[in-house]
Structure formats: C-alpha cells, structure tokens
Coordinates of C-alpha atoms and ligand atoms in Angstrom, one line a residue:
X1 CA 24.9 -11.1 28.1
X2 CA 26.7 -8.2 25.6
X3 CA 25.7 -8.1 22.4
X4 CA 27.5 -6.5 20.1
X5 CA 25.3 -4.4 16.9
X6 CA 27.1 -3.0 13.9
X7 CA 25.0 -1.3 11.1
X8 CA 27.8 -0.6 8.1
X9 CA 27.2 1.8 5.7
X10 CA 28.7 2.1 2.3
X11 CA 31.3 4.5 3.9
X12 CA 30.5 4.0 7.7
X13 CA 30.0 1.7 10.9
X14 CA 28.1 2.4 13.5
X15 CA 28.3 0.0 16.7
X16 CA 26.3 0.0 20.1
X17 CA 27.3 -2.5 23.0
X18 CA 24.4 -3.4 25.3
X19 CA 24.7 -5.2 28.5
X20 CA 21.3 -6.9 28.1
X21 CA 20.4 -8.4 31.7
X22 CA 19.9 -4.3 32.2
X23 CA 19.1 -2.8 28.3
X24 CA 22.3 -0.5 29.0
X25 CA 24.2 1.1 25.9
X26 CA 27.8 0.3 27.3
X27 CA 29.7 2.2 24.7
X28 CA 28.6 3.6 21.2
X29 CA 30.0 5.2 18.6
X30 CA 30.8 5.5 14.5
X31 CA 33.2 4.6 12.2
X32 CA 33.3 7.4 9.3
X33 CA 35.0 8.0 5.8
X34 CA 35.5 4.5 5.6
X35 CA 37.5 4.2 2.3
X36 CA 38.3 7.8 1.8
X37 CA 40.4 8.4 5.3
X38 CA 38.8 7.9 8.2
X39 CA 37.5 9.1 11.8
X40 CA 35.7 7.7 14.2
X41 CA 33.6 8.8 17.4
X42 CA 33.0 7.0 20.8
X43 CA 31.0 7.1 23.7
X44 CA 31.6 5.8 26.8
X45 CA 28.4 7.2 29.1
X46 CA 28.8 10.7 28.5
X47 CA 32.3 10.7 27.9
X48 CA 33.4 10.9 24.1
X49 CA 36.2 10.2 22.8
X50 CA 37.3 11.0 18.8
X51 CA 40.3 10.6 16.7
X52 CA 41.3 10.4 12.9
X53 CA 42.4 7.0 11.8
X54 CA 43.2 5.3 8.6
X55 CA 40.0 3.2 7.6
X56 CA 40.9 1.6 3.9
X57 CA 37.9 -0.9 4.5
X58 CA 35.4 -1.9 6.5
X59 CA 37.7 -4.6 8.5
X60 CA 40.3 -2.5 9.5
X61 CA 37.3 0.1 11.2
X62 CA 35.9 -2.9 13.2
X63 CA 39.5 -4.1 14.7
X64 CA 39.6 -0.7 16.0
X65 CA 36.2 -0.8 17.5
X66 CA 37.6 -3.7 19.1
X67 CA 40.4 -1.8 20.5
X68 CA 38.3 0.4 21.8
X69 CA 36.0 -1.5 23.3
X70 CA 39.0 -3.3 25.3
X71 CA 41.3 -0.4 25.8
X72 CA 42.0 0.6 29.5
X73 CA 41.1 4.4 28.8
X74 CA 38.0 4.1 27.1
X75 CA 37.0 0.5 27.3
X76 CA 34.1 -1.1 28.6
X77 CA 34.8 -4.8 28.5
X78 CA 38.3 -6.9 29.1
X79 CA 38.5 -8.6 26.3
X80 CA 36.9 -9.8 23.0
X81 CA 35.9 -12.7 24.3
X82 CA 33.1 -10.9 26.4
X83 CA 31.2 -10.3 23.6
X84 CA 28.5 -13.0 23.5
X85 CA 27.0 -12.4 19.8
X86 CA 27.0 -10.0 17.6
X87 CA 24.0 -8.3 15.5
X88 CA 24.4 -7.1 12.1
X89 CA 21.8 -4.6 10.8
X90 CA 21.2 -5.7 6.7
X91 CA 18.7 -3.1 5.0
X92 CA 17.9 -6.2 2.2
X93 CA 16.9 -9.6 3.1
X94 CA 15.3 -10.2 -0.4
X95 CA 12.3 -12.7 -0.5
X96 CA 13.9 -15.6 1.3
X97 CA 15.4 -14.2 4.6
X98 CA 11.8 -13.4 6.1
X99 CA 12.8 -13.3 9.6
X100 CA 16.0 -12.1 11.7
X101 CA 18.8 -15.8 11.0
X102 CA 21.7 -16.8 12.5
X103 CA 24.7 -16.3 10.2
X104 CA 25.6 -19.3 8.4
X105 CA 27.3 -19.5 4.6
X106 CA 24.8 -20.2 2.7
X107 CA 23.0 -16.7 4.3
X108 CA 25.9 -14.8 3.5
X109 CA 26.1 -16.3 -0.2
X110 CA 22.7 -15.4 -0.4
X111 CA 22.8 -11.8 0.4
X112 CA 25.4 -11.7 -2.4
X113 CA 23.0 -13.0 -4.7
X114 CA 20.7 -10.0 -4.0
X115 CA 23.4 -7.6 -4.3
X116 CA 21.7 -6.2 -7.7
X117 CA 18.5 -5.4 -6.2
X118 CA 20.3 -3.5 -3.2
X119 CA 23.5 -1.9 -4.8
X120 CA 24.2 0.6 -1.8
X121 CA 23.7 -1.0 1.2
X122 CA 24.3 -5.1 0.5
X123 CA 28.5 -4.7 -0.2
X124 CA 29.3 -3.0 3.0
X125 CA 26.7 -5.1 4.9
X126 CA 28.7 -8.2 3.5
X127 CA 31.6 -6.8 4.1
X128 CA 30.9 -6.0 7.9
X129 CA 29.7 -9.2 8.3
X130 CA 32.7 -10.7 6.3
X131 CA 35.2 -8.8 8.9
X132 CA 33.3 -10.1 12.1
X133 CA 33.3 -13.7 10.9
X134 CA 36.9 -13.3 10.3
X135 CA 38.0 -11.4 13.5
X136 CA 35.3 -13.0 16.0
X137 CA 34.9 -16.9 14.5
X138 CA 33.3 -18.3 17.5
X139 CA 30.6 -16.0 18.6
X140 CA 27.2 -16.1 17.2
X141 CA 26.6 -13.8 14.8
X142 CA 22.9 -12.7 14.2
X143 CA 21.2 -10.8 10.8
X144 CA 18.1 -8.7 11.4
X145 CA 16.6 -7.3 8.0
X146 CA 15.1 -3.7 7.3
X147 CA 12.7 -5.8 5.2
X148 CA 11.5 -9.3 7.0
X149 CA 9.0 -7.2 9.2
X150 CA 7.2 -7.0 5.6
X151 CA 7.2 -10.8 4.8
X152 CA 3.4 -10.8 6.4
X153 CA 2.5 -8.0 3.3
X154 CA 0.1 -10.2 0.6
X155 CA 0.8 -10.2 -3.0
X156 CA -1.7 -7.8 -3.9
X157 CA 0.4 -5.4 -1.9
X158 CA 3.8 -5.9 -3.1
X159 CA 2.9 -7.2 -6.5
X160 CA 3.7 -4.2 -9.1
X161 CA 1.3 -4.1 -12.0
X162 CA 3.9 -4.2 -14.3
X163 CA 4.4 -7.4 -16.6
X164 CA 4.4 -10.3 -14.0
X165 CA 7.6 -11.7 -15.6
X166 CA 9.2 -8.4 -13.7
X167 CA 8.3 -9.9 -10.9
X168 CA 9.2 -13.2 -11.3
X169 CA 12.4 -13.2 -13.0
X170 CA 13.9 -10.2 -11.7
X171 CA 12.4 -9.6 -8.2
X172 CA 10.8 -6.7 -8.9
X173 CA 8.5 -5.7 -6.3
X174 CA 7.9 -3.8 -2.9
X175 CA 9.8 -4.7 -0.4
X176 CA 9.5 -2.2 2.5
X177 CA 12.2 -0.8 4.4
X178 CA 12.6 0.2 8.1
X179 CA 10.8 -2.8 9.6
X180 CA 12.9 -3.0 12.5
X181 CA 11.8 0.6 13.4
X182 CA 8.2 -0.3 12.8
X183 CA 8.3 -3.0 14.4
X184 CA 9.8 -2.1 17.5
X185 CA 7.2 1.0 17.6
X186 CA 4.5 -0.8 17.0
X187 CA 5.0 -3.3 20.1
X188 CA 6.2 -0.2 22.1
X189 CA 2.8 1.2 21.4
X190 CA 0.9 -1.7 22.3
X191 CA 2.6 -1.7 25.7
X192 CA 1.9 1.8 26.3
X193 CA -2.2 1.6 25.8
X194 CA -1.8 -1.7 27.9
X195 CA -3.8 -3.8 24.8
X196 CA -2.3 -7.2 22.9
X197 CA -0.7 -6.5 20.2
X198 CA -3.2 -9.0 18.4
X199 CA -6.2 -6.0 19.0
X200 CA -4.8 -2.9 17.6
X201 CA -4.7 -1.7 13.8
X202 CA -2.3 0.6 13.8
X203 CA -0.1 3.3 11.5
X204 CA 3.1 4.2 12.5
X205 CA 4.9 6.7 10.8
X206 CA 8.8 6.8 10.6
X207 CA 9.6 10.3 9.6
X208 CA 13.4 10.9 9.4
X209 CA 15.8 11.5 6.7
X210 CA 14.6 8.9 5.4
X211 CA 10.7 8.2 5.7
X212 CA 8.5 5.6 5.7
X213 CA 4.9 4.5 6.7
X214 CA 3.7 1.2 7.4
X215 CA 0.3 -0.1 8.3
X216 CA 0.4 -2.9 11.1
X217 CA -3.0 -4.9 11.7
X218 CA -2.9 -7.3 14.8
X219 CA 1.0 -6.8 14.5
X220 CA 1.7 -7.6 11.2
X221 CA 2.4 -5.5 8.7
X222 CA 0.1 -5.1 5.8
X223 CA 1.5 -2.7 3.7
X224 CA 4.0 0.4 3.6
X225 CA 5.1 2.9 1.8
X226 CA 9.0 2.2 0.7
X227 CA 8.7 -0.5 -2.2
X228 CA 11.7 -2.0 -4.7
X229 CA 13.6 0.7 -2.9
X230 CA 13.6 3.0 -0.2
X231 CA 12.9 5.9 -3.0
X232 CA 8.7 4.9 -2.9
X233 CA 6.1 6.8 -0.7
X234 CA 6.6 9.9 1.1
X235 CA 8.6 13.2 0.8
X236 CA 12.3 12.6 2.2
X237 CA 14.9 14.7 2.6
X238 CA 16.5 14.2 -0.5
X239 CA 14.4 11.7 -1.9
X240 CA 11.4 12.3 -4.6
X241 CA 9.1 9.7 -3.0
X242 CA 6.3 8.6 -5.5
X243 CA 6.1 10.4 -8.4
X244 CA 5.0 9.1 -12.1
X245 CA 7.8 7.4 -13.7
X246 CA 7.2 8.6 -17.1
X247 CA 9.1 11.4 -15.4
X248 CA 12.3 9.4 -15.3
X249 CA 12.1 8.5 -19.4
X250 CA 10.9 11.9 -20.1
X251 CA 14.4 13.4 -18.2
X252 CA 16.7 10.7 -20.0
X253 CA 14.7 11.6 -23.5
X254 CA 14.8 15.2 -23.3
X255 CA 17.9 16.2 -21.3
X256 CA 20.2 13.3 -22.2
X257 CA 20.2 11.8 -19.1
X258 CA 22.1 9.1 -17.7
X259 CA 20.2 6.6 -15.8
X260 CA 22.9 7.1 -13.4
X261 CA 22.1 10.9 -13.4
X262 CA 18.6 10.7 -12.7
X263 CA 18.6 8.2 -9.8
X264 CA 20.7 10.7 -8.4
X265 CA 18.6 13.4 -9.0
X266 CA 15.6 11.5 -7.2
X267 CA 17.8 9.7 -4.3
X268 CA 20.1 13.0 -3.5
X269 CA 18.5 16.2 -5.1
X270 CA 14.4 15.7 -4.8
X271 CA 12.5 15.8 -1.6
X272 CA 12.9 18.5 0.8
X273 CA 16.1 20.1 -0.8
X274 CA 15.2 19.6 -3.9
X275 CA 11.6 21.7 -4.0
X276 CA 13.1 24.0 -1.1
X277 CA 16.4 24.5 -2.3
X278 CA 17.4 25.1 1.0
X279 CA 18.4 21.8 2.9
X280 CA 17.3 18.1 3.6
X281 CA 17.1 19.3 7.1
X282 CA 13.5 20.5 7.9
X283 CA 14.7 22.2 10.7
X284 CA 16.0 24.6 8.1
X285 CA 12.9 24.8 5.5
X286 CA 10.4 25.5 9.1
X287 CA 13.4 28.4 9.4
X288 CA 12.8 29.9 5.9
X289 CA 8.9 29.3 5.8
X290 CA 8.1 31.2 8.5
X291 CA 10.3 34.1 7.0
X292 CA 7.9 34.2 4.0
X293 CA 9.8 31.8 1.5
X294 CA 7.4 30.2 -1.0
X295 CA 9.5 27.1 -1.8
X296 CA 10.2 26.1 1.8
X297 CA 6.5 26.7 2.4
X298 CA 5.2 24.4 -0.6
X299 CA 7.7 21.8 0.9
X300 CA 6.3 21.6 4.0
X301 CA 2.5 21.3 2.2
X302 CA 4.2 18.6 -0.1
X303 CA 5.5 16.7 2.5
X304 CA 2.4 16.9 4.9
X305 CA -0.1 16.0 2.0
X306 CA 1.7 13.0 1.2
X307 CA 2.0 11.8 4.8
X308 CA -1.9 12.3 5.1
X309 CA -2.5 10.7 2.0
X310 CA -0.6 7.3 3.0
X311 CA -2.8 7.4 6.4
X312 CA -6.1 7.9 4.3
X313 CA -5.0 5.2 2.2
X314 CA -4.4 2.0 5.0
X315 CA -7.0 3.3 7.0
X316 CA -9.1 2.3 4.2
X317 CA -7.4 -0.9 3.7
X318 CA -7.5 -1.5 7.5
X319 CA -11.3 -0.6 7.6
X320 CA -10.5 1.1 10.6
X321 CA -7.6 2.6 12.7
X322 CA -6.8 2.2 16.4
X323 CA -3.4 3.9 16.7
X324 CA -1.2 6.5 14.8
X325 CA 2.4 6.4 15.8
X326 CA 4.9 9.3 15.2
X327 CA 8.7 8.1 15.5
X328 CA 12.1 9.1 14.2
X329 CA 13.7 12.4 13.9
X330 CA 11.1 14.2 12.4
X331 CA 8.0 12.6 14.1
X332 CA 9.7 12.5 17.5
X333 CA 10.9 16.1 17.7
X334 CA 8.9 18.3 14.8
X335 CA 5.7 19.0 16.8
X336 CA 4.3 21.0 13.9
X337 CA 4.8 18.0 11.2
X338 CA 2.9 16.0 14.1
X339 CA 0.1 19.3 14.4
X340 CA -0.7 19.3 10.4
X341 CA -0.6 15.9 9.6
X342 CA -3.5 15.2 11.6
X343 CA -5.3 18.7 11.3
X344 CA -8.8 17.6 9.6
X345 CA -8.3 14.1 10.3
X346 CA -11.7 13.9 13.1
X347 CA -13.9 12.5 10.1
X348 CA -11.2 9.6 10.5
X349 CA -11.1 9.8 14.4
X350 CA -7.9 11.6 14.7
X351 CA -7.4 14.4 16.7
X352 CA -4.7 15.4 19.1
X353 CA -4.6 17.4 22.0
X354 CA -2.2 20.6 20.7
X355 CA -0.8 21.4 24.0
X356 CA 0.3 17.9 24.9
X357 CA 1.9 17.6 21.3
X358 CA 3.5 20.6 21.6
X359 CA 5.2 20.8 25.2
X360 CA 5.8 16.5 25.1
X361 CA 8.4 15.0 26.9
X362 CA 11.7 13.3 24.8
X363 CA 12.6 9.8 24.4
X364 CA 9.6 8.2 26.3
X365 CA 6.3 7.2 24.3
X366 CA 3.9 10.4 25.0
X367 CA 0.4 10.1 24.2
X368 CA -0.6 13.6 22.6
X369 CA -4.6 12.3 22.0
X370 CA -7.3 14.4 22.2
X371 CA -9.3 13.6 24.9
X372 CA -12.3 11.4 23.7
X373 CA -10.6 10.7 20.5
X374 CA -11.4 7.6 18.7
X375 CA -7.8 7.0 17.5
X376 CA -5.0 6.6 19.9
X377 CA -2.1 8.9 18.9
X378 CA 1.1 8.7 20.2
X379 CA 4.9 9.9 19.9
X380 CA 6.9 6.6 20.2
X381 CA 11.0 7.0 20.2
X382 CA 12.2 4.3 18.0
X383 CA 15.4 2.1 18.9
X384 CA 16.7 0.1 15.8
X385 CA 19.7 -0.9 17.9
X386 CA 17.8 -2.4 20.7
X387 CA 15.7 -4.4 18.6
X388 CA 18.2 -5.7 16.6
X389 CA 19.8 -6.7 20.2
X390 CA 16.8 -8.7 21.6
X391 CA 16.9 -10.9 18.0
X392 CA 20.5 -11.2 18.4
X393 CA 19.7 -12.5 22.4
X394 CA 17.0 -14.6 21.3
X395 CA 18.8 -16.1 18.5
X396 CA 22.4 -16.6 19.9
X397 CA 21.2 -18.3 23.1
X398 CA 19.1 -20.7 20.8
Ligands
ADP401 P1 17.9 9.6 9.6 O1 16.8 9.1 8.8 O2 19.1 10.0 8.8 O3 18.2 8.7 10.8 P2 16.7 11.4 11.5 O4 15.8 10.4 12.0 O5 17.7 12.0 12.5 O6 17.5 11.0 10.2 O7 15.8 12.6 10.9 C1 16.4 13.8 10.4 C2 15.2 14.8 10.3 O8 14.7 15.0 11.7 C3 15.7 16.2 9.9 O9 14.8 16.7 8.9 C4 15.6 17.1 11.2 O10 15.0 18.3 10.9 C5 14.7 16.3 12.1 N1 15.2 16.3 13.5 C6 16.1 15.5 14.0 N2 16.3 15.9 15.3 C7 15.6 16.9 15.5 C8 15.3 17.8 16.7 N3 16.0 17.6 17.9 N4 14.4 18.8 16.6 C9 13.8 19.0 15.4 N5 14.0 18.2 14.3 C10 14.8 17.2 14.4

C-alpha cells in the first residue's frame, strides 16, 4: 500500500510517500513560498532534486508533487492512481474530531467552523485537503489531529479558570498540540523497555522549535503543556511559553499595543531569541554561552527550569513516573539540554548515565539510564509522518 502524507503550512507543503508493506520513505520533499513565489525540494533516496516554480496556492504546489512523484527522472510511482490514500496532518481538531477520521464533508465543514480558534494553521490545512479532494476524488483521504491524542485529558486539566462561559461559548480551553509526536514516542518507548503500554507512566518531552510536554499514564495522555494554543508551557524558540497575562494588558496599556503586535511579540520575538537576542536556534545560544554571554546563558537556565518544572509538576499528578522520553530536534540531538534537565532529579528517580547521553547513537531509541535508576530515560526519534501513515492504512483499508 502507498500512502500519500501532506502537512500544509500557511506558506508550505511538505509530503512523504511511504510504501507501507516495508515503512520505506519513497520520495519526500517540500513545497515552499507558497503564495509569495515558490520553490520546492525533492528527495528521491539520496538524490535531491530542486527547482523554483510558480506556487499562487496551495493546489497548484500539490499538482506538481504529483508530477513529481510520476515523472520518469525523479519519480517513484507510474501514475496517480498508485496512490492508495492519502494523510493530511491538521494541527486543530477542536473538541469533536477526537480521533484520526476519514475525510467526509461534514469533517471538512467542520474544521472551517474552528477556523477562529486556529487562525494559522486551519486555512492552508483546508485548503490542502480541498486540493486533494479535488485532484484525487476517489482515494481515501485520512485526517490525523495534532490535538486528538489529548481527547483522554479530564476537565480539570483543560478547563481554564476563567469564567466558565469562556469555555462554553467560545471554546476556550487547553487543547494540546503535538499529539501525534507524543503519541508515536510514547508507544516507541514502550516497545523499547519490552512492557505494555497499559503499565508505564510516562513523560515525554518534545523539544524542537516548537516545544511541548505531555504526561502519558497507561498511554493516555493526561495532561500537557501547550493549551488554547501552541504559545502555553515551555520556552520555545520564539515563543514566550507561560508567562502572566497581565503582561499582555500591561504592554497594550502602556506601549499602545496592538493585540496584533503583541501576539507577535510572544509567538515570533520571545523564547530563545527573544531573552538571547541571538537566535531561535539553540545551537547558536550553546555557541555564545560558552563564550561568556549573559543573555544566552540565562536562556539556557530559562529554558531548562521550565522543562524541569513541567516534569515536577505530572510526576506529581502521576504519583509516580516510569519513563522520561527526550524527542525532537532539541531532545534528540542537544545532549547538554538532556544532561541539565535531569541534573538533581535522583529525589525523583531520574538519573542518567552521562557517557551514554553524551556519545548516543542517532535516529534509534537509546536508553541513556543510569544504571539502577528508578526511572527509565530514554532518547526516542519521533516520526510524525509515519504515524500519520499507519492511521491513514488503518483507516483507508476500513
Ligand atoms: P521544529 O519544531 O521546527 O520541527 P526541530 O525539531 O528541528 O524544529 O528543532 C529545532 C531545534 O533543534 C533548534 O533549536 C536546534 O538547535 C535543535 N537541533 C536540531 N537539529 C540539531 C542537531 N543536529 N544538533 C543539535 N541541535 C539540533
């Protein structure tokens, strides 16, 4: 079976096409500047391919994915009509779409009702979707959400205590983000200690450009950090994470702000940049700590205090902890992020072995656990695309 997995962003689309009977990645690639020009990159194995291209909209980018995918010099398939399904990666499900659903209508006409809570990523979602259904009418097409993975969270963790009219009539409340990352870690983990899923309270930490941390008891999650939007919990690379909102009426009172200005001050100035001044790229801030720069060395003590703090936090609302999973491009490649975030964790049974973490081996779950440890702790690569590729199987051969 090939199954087909586009992830459109407001000015991209990326697309992976696996050959399933064998997990392979067939072709890959990404669909840039959509809207504002246009280029796009493509993989074949280990041979790329790119090549500027006029992309006024999200349609005209997936036709020449298609192209691609058929042509004789870099193509991997014949024709179109190879491609069994096709899986769309939606960042918003709202509170109805609480697990991975076969594209129908009344699914689409939903996600444009939830368009105001998730401004950025539901039009060019839609629109991707809008384009397959119009290019590739017969073939199964599959949704997987960023947020069902949290549809097991209870009330008292995604209720804000705000006035409960907030919540009711407007659909204010946590959502959580990156579930299919989660969720694909967290079952990765359990295969790799060889225990059911069922018997493991775990936290796995996605720590990317974008961050988030999510506490999974028996497999389900039960709370994380991202909430009404992906701005909540940790320090990102250009995101704030939590701070006190006050802060937002205080910089519209006494500045002038727009509301406009100051989301865009939290979303694209705050985090790692922001404090640094340097770059969303921690790569970068590591660079200029180590030569002696203050800023990039109170990031790294921001961000590592609020990571810790999140553990802390589920571990107590766990009442226990059997695993801590590292993922993403920070927690898969930054072995000193890994190093202080559990430094003075043993009172919590946390403690890693620092010559494992430090010369691990990429792209396959490493265990870096101090030996005797009472917690499990493990670097698991996450794969968003090959998650979204077994629902789309699973759902398309239905
Ligand atoms: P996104 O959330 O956009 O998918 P990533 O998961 O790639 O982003 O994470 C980006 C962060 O990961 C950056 O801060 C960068 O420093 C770090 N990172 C990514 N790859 C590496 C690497 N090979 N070595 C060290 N750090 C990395």
């Amino acid at each position: 079976m090939k199954i087909l997995v586009l992830n459109a962003g407001s000015s991209s689309l990326k697309y992976q096409l696996f050959l399933m009977e064998s997990s392979e990645v067939l072709a890959k690639g990404t669909c840039e500047r959509i809207g504002a020009g246009g280029f796009i990159t493509h993989k074949r194995g280990d041979e790329a391919y790119s090549e500027e291209v006029d992309f006024p909209n999200h349609g005209v980018a997936l036709e020449k994915v298609l192209s691609l995918l058929c042509s004789k010099e870099y193509g991997v398939i014949g024709s179109v009509k190879e491609i069994d399904a096709v899986g769309h990666r939606v960042a918003h499900g709202g509170e109805k779409l609480k697990e991975s659903s076969l594209i129908t209508e009344s699914v689409v006409k939903y996600l444009e009702t939830i368009v105001p809570i998730n401004p950025l990523h539901g039009p060019p979602a839609i629109a991707g979707i809008k384009a397959c259904l119009a290019l590739m009418p017969d073939v199964p097409q599959v949704a997987v959400f960023d947020t069902s993975f949290y549809s097991t969270v209870e009330d008292s963790r995604f209720v804000y205590a705000i006035p409960y009219e907030f919540y009711e009539n407007d659909k204010i409340r946590r959502y959580g983000f990156h579930g299919t990352s989660h969720r694909y870690v967290s079952a990765e983990l359990a295969k790799a200690v060889g225990k059911p899923i069922e018997d493991l309270k775990m936290i796995t930490c996605h720590l990317g450009n974008g961050s988030s941390i999510t506490a999974v008891d028996g497999g389900k999650a039960i709370d994380t950090s991202m909430g009404f939007t992906p701005q909540e919990g940790v320090v990102m690379g250009t995101r704030s994470g939590s701070i006190d909102p006050t802060v937002v009426t205080y910089l519209m009172k006494t500045k002038g702000y727009t509301a406009q200005e100051v989301e865009d001050i939290l979303n694209k100035k705050s985090g790692l940049l922001g404090v640094s001044g340097i770059s969303n790229d921690l790569r970068n801030v590591f660079s200029a700590a180590e030569e002696g720069n203050y800023r990039a060395q109170l990031t790294i003590k921001l961000l590592v205090n609020s990571i810790k703090k999140l553990i802390g936090s589920y571990v107590a609302e766990m009442n226990g902890l059997d695993a801590l999973v590292f993922t993403a491009g920070i927690g898969e490649n930054q072995s000193n992020v890994r190093e202080m975030v559990c430094e003075n964790m043993s009172y919590l049974g946390i403690e890693i072995d620092t010559d494992r973490n430090a010369n691990f081996t990429r792209g396959i779950p490493f265990n870096i656990t101090k030996d005797g440890a009472k917690v499990q702790v493990w670097i698991i690569p996450t794969n968003e695309e090959y998650m979204i590729a077994i629902d789309t199987q699973r759902l398309a051969s239905k």
